[in-house]
Structure formats: structure tokens, C-alpha cells
PDB file of C-alpha atoms in Angstrom:
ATOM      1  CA  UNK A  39      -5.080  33.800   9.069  1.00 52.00           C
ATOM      2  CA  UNK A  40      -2.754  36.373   7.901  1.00 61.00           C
ATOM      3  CA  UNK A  41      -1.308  36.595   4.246  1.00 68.00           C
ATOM      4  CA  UNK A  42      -1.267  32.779   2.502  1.00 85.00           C
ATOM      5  CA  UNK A  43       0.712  31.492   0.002  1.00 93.00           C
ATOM      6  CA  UNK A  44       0.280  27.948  -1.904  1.00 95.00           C
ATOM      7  CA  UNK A  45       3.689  26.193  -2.069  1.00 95.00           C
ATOM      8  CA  UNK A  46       1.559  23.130  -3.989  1.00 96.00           C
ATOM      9  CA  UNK A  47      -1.551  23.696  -5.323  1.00 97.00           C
ATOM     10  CA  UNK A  48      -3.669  19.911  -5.947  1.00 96.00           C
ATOM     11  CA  UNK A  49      -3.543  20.463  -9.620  1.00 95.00           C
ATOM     12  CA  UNK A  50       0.160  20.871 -10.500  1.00 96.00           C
ATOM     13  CA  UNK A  51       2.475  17.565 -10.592  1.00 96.00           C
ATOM     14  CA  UNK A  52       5.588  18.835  -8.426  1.00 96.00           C
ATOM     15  CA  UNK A  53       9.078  16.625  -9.064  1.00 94.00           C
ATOM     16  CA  UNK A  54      10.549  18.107  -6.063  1.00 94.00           C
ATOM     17  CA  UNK A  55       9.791  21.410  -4.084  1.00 96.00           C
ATOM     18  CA  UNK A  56      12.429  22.045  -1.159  1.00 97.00           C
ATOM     19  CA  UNK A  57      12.967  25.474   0.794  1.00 97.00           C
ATOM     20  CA  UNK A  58      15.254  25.579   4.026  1.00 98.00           C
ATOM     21  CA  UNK A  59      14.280  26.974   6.685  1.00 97.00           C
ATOM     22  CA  UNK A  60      16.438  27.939  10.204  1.00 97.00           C
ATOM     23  CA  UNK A  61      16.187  25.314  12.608  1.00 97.00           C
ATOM     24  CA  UNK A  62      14.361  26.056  16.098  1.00 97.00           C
ATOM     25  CA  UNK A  63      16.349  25.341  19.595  1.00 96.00           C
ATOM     26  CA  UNK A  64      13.612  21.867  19.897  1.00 96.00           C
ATOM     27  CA  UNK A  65      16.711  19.547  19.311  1.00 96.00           C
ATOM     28  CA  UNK A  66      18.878  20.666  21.889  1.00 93.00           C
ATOM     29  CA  UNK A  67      17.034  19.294  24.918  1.00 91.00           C
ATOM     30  CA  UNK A  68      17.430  15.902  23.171  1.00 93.00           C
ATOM     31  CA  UNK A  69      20.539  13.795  22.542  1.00 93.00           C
ATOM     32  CA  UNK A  70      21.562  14.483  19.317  1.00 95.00           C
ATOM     33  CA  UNK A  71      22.467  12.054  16.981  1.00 97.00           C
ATOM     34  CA  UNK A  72      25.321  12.728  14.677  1.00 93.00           C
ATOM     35  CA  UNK A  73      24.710  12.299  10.878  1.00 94.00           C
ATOM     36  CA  UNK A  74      21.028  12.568  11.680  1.00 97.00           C
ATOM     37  CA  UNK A  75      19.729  15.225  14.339  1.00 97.00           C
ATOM     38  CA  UNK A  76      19.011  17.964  12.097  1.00 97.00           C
ATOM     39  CA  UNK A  77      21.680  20.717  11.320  1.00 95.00           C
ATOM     40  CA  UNK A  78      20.149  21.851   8.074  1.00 97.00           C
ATOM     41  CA  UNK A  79      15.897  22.468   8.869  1.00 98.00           C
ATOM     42  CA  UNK A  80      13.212  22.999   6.278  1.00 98.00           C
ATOM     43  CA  UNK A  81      10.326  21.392   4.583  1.00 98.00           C
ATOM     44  CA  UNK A  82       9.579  19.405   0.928  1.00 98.00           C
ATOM     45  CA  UNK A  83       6.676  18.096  -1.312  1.00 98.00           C
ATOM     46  CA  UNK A  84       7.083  16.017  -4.014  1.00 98.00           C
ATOM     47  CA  UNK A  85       4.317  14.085  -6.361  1.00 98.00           C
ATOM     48  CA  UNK A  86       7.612  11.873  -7.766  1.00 98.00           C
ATOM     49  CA  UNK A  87       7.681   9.514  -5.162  1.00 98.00           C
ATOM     50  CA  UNK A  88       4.778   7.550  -4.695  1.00 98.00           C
ATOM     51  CA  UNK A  89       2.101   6.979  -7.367  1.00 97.00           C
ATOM     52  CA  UNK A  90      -1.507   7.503  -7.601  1.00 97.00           C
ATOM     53  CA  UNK A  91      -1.948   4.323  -8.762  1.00 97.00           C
ATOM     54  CA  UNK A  92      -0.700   3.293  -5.778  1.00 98.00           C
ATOM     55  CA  UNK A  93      -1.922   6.018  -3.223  1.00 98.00           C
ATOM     56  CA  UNK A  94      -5.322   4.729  -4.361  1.00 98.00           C
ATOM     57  CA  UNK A  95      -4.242   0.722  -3.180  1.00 97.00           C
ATOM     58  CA  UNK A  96      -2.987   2.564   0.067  1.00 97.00           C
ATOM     59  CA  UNK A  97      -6.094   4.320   0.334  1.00 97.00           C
ATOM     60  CA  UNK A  98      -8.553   1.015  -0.014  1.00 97.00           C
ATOM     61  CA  UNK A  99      -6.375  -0.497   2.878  1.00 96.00           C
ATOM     62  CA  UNK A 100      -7.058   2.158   4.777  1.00 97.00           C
ATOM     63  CA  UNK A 101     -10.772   2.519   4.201  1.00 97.00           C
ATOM     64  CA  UNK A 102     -11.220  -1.654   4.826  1.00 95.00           C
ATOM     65  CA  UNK A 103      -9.589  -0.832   8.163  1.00 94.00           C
ATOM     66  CA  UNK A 104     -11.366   2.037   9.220  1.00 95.00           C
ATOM     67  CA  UNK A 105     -14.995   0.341   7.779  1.00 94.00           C
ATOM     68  CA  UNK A 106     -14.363  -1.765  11.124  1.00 91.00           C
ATOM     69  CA  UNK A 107     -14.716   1.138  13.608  1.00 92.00           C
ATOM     70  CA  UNK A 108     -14.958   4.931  12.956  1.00 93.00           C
ATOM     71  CA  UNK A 109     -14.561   8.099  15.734  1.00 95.00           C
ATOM     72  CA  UNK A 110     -18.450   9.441  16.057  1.00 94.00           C
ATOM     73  CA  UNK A 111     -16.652  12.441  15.331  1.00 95.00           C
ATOM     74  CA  UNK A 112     -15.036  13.992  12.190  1.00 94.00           C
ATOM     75  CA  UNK A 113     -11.440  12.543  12.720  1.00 96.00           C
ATOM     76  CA  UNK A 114     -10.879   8.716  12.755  1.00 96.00           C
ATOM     77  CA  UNK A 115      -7.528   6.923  12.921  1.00 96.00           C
ATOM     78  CA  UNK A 116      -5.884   3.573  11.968  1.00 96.00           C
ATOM     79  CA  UNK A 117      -2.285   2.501  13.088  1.00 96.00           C
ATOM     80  CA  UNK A 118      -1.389  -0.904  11.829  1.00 94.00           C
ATOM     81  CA  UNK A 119       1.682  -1.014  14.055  1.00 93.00           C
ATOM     82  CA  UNK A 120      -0.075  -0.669  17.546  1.00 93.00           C
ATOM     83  CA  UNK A 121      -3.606  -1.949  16.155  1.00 93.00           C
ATOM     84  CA  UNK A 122      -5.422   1.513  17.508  1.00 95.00           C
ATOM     85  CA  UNK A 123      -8.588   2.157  15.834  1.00 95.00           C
ATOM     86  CA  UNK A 124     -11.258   5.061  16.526  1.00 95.00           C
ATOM     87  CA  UNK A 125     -13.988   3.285  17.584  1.00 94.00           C
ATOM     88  CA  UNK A 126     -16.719   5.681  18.316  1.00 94.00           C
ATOM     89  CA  UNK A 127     -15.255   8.200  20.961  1.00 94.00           C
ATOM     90  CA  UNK A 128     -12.348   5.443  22.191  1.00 94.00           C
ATOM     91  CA  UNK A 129     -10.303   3.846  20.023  1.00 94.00           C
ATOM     92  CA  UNK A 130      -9.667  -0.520  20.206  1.00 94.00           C
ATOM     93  CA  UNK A 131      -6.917  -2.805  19.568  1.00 94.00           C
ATOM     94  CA  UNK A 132      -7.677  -3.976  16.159  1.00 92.00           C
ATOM     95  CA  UNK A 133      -6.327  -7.012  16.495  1.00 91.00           C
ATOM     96  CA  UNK A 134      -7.483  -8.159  19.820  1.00 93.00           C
ATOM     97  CA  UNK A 135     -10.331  -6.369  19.264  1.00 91.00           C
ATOM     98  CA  UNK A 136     -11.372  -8.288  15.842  1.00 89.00           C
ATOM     99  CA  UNK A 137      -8.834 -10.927  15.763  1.00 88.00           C
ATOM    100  CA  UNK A 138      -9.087 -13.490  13.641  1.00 86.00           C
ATOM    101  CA  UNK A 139     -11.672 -11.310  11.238  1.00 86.00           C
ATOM    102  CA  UNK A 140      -7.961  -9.053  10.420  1.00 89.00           C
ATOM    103  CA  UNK A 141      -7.309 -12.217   7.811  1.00 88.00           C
ATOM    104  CA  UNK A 142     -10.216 -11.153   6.162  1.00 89.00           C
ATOM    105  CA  UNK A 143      -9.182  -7.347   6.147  1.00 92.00           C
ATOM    106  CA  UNK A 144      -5.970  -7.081   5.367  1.00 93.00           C
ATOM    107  CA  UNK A 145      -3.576  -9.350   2.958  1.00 93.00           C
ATOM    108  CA  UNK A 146       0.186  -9.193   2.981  1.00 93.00           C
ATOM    109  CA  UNK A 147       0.269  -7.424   0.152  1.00 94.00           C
ATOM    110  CA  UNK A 148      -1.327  -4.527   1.625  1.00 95.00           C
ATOM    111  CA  UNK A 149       1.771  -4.801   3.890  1.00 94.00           C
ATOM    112  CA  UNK A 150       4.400  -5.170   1.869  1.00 95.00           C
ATOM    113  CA  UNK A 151       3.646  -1.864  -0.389  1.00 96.00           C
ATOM    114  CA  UNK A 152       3.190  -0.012   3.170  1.00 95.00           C
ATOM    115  CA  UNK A 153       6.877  -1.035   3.715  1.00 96.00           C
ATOM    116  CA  UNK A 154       7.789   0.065   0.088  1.00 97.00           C
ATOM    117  CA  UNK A 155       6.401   2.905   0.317  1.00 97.00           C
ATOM    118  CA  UNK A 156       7.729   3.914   3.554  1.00 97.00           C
ATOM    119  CA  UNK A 157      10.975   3.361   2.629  1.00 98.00           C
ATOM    120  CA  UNK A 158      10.844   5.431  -0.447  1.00 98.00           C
ATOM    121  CA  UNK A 159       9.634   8.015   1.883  1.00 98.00           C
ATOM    122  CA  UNK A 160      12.422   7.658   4.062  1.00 98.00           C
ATOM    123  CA  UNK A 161      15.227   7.911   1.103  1.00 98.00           C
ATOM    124  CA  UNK A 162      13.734  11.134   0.052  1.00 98.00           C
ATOM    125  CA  UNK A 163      13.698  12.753   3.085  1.00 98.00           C
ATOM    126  CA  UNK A 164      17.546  11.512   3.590  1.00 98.00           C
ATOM    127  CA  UNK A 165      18.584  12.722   0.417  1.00 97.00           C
ATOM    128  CA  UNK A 166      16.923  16.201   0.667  1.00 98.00           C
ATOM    129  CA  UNK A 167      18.403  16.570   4.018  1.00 98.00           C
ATOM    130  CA  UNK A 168      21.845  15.273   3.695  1.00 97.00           C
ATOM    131  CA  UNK A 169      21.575  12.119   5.959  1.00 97.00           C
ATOM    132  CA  UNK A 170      22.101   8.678   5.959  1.00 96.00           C
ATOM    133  CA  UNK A 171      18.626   6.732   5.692  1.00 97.00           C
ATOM    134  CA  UNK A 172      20.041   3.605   7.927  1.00 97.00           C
ATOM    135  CA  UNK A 173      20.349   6.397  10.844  1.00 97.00           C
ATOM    136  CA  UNK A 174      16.546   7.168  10.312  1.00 98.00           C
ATOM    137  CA  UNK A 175      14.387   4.684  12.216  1.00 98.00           C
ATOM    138  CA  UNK A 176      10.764   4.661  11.529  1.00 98.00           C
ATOM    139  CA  UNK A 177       8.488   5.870  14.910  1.00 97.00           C
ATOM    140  CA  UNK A 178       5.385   6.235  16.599  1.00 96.00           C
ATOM    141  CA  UNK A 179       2.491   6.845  16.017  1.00 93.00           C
ATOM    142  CA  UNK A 180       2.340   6.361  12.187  1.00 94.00           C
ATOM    143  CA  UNK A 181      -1.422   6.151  11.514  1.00 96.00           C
ATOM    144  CA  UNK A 182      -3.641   6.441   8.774  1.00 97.00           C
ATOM    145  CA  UNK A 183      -6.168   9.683   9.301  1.00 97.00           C
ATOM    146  CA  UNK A 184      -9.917   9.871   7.665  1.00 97.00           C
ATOM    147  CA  UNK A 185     -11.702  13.400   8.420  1.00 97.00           C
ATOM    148  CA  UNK A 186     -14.394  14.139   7.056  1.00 97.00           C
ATOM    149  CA  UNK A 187     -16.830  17.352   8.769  1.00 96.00           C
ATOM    150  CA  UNK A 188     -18.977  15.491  11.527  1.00 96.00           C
ATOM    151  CA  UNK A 189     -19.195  17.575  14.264  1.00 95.00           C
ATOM    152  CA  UNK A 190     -15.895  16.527  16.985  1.00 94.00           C
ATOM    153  CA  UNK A 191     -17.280  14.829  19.566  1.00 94.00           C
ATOM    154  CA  UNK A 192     -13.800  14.436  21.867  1.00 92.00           C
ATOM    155  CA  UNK A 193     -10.840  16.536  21.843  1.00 90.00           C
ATOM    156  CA  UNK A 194      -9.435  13.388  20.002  1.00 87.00           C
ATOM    157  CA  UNK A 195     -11.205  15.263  16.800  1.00 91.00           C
ATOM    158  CA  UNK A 196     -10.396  18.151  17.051  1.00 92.00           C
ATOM    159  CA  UNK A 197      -7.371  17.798  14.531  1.00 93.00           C
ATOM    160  CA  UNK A 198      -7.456  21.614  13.329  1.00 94.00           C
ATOM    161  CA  UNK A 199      -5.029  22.930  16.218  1.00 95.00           C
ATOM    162  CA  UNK A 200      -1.400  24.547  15.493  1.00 95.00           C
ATOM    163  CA  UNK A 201       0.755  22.135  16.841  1.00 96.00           C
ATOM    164  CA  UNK A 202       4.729  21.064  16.823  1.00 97.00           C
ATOM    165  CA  UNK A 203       5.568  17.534  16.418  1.00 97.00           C
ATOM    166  CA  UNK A 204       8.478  17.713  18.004  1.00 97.00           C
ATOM    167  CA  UNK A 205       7.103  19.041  21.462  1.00 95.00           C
ATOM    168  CA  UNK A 206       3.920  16.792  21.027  1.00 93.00           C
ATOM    169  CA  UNK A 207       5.750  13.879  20.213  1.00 93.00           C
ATOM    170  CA  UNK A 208       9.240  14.162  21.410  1.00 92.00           C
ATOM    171  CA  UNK A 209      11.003  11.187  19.329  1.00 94.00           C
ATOM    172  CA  UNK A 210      10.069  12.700  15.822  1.00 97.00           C
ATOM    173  CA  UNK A 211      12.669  14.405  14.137  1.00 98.00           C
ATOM    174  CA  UNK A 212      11.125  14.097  10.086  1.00 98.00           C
ATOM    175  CA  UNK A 213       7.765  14.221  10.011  1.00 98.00           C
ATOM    176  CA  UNK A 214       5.952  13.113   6.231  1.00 98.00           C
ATOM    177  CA  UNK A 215       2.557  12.947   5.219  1.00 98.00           C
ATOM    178  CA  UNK A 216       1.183  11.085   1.994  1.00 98.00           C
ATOM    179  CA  UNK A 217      -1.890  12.174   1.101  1.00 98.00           C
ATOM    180  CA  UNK A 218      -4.281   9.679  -0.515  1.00 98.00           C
ATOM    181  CA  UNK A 219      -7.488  11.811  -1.742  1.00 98.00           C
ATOM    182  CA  UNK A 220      -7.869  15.327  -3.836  1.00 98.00           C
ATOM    183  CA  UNK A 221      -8.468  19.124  -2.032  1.00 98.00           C
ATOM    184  CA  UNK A 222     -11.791  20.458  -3.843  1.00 97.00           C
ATOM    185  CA  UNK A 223     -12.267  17.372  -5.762  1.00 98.00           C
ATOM    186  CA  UNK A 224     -12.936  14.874  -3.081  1.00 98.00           C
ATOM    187  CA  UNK A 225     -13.406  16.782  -0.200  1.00 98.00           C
ATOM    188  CA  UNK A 226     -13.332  21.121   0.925  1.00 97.00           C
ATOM    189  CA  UNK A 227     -11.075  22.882   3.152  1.00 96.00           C
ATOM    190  CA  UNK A 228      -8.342  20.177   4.990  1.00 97.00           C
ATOM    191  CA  UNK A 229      -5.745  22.016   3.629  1.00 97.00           C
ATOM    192  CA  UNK A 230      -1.826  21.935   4.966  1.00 97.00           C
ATOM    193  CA  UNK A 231      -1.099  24.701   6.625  1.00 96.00           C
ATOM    194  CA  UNK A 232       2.713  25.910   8.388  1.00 97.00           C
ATOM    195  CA  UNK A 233       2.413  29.045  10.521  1.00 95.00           C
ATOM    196  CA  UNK A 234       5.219  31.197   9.808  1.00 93.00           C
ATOM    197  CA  UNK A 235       5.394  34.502  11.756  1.00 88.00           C
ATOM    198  CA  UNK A 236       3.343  37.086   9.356  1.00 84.00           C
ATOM    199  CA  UNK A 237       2.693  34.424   7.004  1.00 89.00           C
ATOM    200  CA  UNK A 238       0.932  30.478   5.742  1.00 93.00           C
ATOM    201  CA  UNK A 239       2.364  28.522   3.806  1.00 95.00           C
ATOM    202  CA  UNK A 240      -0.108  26.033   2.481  1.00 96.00           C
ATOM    203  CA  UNK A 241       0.294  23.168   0.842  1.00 97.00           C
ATOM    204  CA  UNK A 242      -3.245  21.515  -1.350  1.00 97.00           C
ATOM    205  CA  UNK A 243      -3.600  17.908  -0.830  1.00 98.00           C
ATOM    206  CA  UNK A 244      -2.956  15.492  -4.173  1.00 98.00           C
ATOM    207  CA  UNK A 245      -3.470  11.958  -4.021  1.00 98.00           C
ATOM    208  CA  UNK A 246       0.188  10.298  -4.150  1.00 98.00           C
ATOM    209  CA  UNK A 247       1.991  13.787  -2.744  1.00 98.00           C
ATOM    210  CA  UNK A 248       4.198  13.490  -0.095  1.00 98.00           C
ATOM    211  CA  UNK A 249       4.810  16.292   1.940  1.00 98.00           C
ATOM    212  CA  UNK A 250       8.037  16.426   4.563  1.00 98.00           C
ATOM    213  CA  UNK A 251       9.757  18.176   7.057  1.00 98.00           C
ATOM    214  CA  UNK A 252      11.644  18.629  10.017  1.00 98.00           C
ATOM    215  CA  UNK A 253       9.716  18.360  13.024  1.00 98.00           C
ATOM    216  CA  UNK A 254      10.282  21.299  15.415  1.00 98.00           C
ATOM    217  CA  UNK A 255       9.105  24.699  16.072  1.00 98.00           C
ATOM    218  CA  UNK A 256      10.721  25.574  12.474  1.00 98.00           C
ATOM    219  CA  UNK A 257       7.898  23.985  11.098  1.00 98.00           C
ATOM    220  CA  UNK A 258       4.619  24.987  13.259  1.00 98.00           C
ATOM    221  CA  UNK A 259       1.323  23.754  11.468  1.00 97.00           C
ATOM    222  CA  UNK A 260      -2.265  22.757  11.284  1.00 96.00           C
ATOM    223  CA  UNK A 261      -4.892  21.601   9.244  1.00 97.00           C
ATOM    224  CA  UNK A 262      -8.043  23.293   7.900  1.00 96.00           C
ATOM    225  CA  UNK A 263     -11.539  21.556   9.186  1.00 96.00           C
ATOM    226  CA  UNK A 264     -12.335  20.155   6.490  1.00 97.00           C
ATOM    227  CA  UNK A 265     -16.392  21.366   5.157  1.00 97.00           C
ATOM    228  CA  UNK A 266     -17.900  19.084   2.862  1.00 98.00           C
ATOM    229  CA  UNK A 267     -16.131  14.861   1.667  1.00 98.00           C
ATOM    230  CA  UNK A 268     -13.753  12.786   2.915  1.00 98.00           C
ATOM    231  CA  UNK A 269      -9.803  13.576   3.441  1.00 98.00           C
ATOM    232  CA  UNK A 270      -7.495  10.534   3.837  1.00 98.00           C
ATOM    233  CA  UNK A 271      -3.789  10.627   4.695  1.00 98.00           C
ATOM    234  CA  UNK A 272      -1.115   8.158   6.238  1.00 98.00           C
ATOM    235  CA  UNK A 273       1.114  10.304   8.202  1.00 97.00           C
ATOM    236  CA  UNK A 274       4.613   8.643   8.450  1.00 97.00           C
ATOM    237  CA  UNK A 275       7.454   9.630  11.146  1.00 97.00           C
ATOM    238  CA  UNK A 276      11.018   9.085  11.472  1.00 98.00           C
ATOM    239  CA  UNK A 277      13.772   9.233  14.956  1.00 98.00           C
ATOM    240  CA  UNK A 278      17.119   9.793  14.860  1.00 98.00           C
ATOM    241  CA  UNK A 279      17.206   7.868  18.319  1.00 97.00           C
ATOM    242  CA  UNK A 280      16.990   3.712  17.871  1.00 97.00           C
ATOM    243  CA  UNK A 281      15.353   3.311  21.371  1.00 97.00           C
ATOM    244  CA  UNK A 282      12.256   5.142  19.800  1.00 97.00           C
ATOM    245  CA  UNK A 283      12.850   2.894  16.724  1.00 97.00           C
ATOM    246  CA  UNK A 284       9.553   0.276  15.378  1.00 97.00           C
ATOM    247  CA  UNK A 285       9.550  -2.199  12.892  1.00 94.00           C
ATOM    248  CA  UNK A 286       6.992  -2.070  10.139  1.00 93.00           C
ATOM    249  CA  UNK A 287       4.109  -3.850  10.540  1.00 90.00           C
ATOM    250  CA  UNK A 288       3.089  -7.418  10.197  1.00 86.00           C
ATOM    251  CA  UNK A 289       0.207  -8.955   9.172  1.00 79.00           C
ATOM    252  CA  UNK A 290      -0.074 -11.321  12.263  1.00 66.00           C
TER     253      UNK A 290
END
């Protein structure tokens, strides 16, 4: 794994951690936006953002959705904008799938601090770029993740591999991830990990830290299997480009 450096560890309480970075040649094959393509590359972590008061109400929205379904392997999702839910090794339309049972799930509530704290995201990752937030729309997939170390049954589970966003997604540009459970207190191994040449840079999960960053070959990453408990995390995207653009979503 070569040499490994913490840039969080779970039990310090970071205001703001930022280091730039040179930005890879991933934006150029895409239209760039003025104002918000990224000129300036590099990644963040704060625990000044969100809460864990209220990482722990995001969390409980999260587990009532994913009590409805589950991957039989060790990596389940939950996106509230398109409804896709692991569902043993496919994943359902939550709310075609369960329809009117959602009412019973989910109360607006649970929406409307999803929205707040989204857009908090957002600001912070405009202001520690230099952007405007109204040129950041939010994009797909944004989904809530549960892993926990059952064996991976499909290739959807096996969430350990280096990947770029950028080139998996295409329409990310800011990639964030709020992490809504404790490394070594509620679960082992799942760690953040970026892949620079020679080097990791690793960041410890903390319920209510958000981690951020640009999304292309700058910032090459993966996540540790995790061995023993249960990791949760919502991990939130942003486009420069509107016709990638989604509205939050609605409790229908």
C-alpha cells in the first residue's frame, strides 16, 4: 500500500483541512464551464459543517430506508432521488417498489435537513474552491452507502477498487462524502484512501465529517473493506454542467 499518511484521524475535530493539489487533463474532454470547471484542484475535510447531532438524524433515515431491502452482499445503497435500493443482488425502485408503505418510512423532515445539509455542503466546497455555488448543480447518483464485511456477492459490492469519479461518472466535477458512523468505534478498516504516486493519503471516518474534492485523476481513491461493524456514508456530487443538473428529492 506504500507509505500512508492520516490527513484526519476519527478522533480529532478538524475546522477546516484544505491542500491543493495540480489538476489532471480529465476536464478537458468536457465543456468547461467558466467560474466553475475547476482551475484550482485539490481536496478538504472539515467536522465544522454538519453536526453529529445531526449526522446521527441523517443516519436513522438512512437505516429506515435500507431496513426495506439490503445487497446479500457487504455493500448496500439508497438514492432517494432515483428510488434505487439494493435489494438482495439487484437493486428496486423504492417507490414503485413499496409505494404507498414510503409514507410510513420517510417524513418530510427527513427531507428537508437532506436539502440543508446538502447545501451547506455545496457552500463549502464553493468557498474552498473559489466558485460561485449557483454554478454548482447537484448530480447523479447521490446515494446513501451501508458496508458492512459480508462476503460481495456481485461486482456491485465490491466497493474497495481505486477508482476516478470523473472517468466513472463523467458529469461530477466535486465529489463530497459525509460520513455518518465512527472508524474503530463502530466498525474496522473502511477507511478513505487517495492514491498518490509513492504515497496514501487517508482520511478516518467521523460521524458529521465531510470530506471533498475535485473529481478527476488528481484525486484517485478507494476504500478499505471494511472487517468487523457497520460503515454508513451519504456520498453527495456536484456538475458544473446544468443538463446533468437534479433537484433534491421529494417526499412524493
Amino acid at each position: 500500500d506504500g507509505v500512508t499518511e492520516v490527513l484526519a484521524h476519527h478522533r480529532e475535530s478538524l475546522q477546516d483541512k484544505f491542500i491543493e493539489i495540480p489538476c489532471s487533463e480529465d476536464y478537458d474532454s468536457h465543456k468547461r464551464f467558466e467560474g466553475c470547471t475547476p482551475r484550482k484542484c485539490g481536496r478538504g475535510v472539515t467536522d465544522a459543517v454538519i453536526t453529529r447531532e445531526e449526522a446521527e438524524r441523517i443516519r436513522r433515515i438512512a437505516e429506515r430506508g435500507l431496513s426495506l431491502g439490503g445487497s446479500d452482499g457487504g455493500a448496500s445503497i439508497l438514492d432517494l432521488h432515483s428510488g434505487a435500493l439494493s435489494l438482495g443482488k439487484h437493486f428496486v425502485n423504492l417507490y414503485r417498489y413499496f409505494g404507498d408503505k414510503i409514507q410510513d418510512i420517510f417524513r418530510e423532515e427527513d427531507f428537508a435537513l437532506y436539502r440543508d445539509v446538502r447545501q451547506r455542503i455545496q457552500q463549502r466546497i464553493a468557498q474552498a474552491f473559489g466558485i460561485s455555488s449557483a454554478s454548482m448543480y447537484l448530480t447523479k447518483p447521490t446515494f446513501f452507502s451501508r458496508i458492512n464485511n459480508t462476503e460481495a456477492k456481485t461486482t456491485h459490492d465490491e466497493y474497495w477498487h481505486p477508482h476516478v469519479d470523473k472517468i466513472t461518472y463523467g458529469s461530477f466535477d466535486y465529489t463530497s462524502l459525509l460520513y455518518l458512523s465512527d472508524y474503530s468505534e463502530d466498525f474496522g478498516g473502511g477507511r478513505f484512501v487517495f492514491m498518490d504516486a509513492g504515497s496514501n493519503k487517508t482520511i478516518e471516518p467521523r460521524a458529521g465529517r465531510v470530506s471533498f474534492f475535485t473529481s478527476g485523476s488528481e484525486n484517485l481513491h478507494r476504500v478499505e473493506k471494511v472487517h468487523w461493524g457497520t460503515r454508513y456514508a451519504i456520498t453527495i456530487s456536484f456538475t458544473c454542467n446544468p443538463d446533468h443538473g437534479i433537484g433534491d428529492p421529494v417526499l412524493t
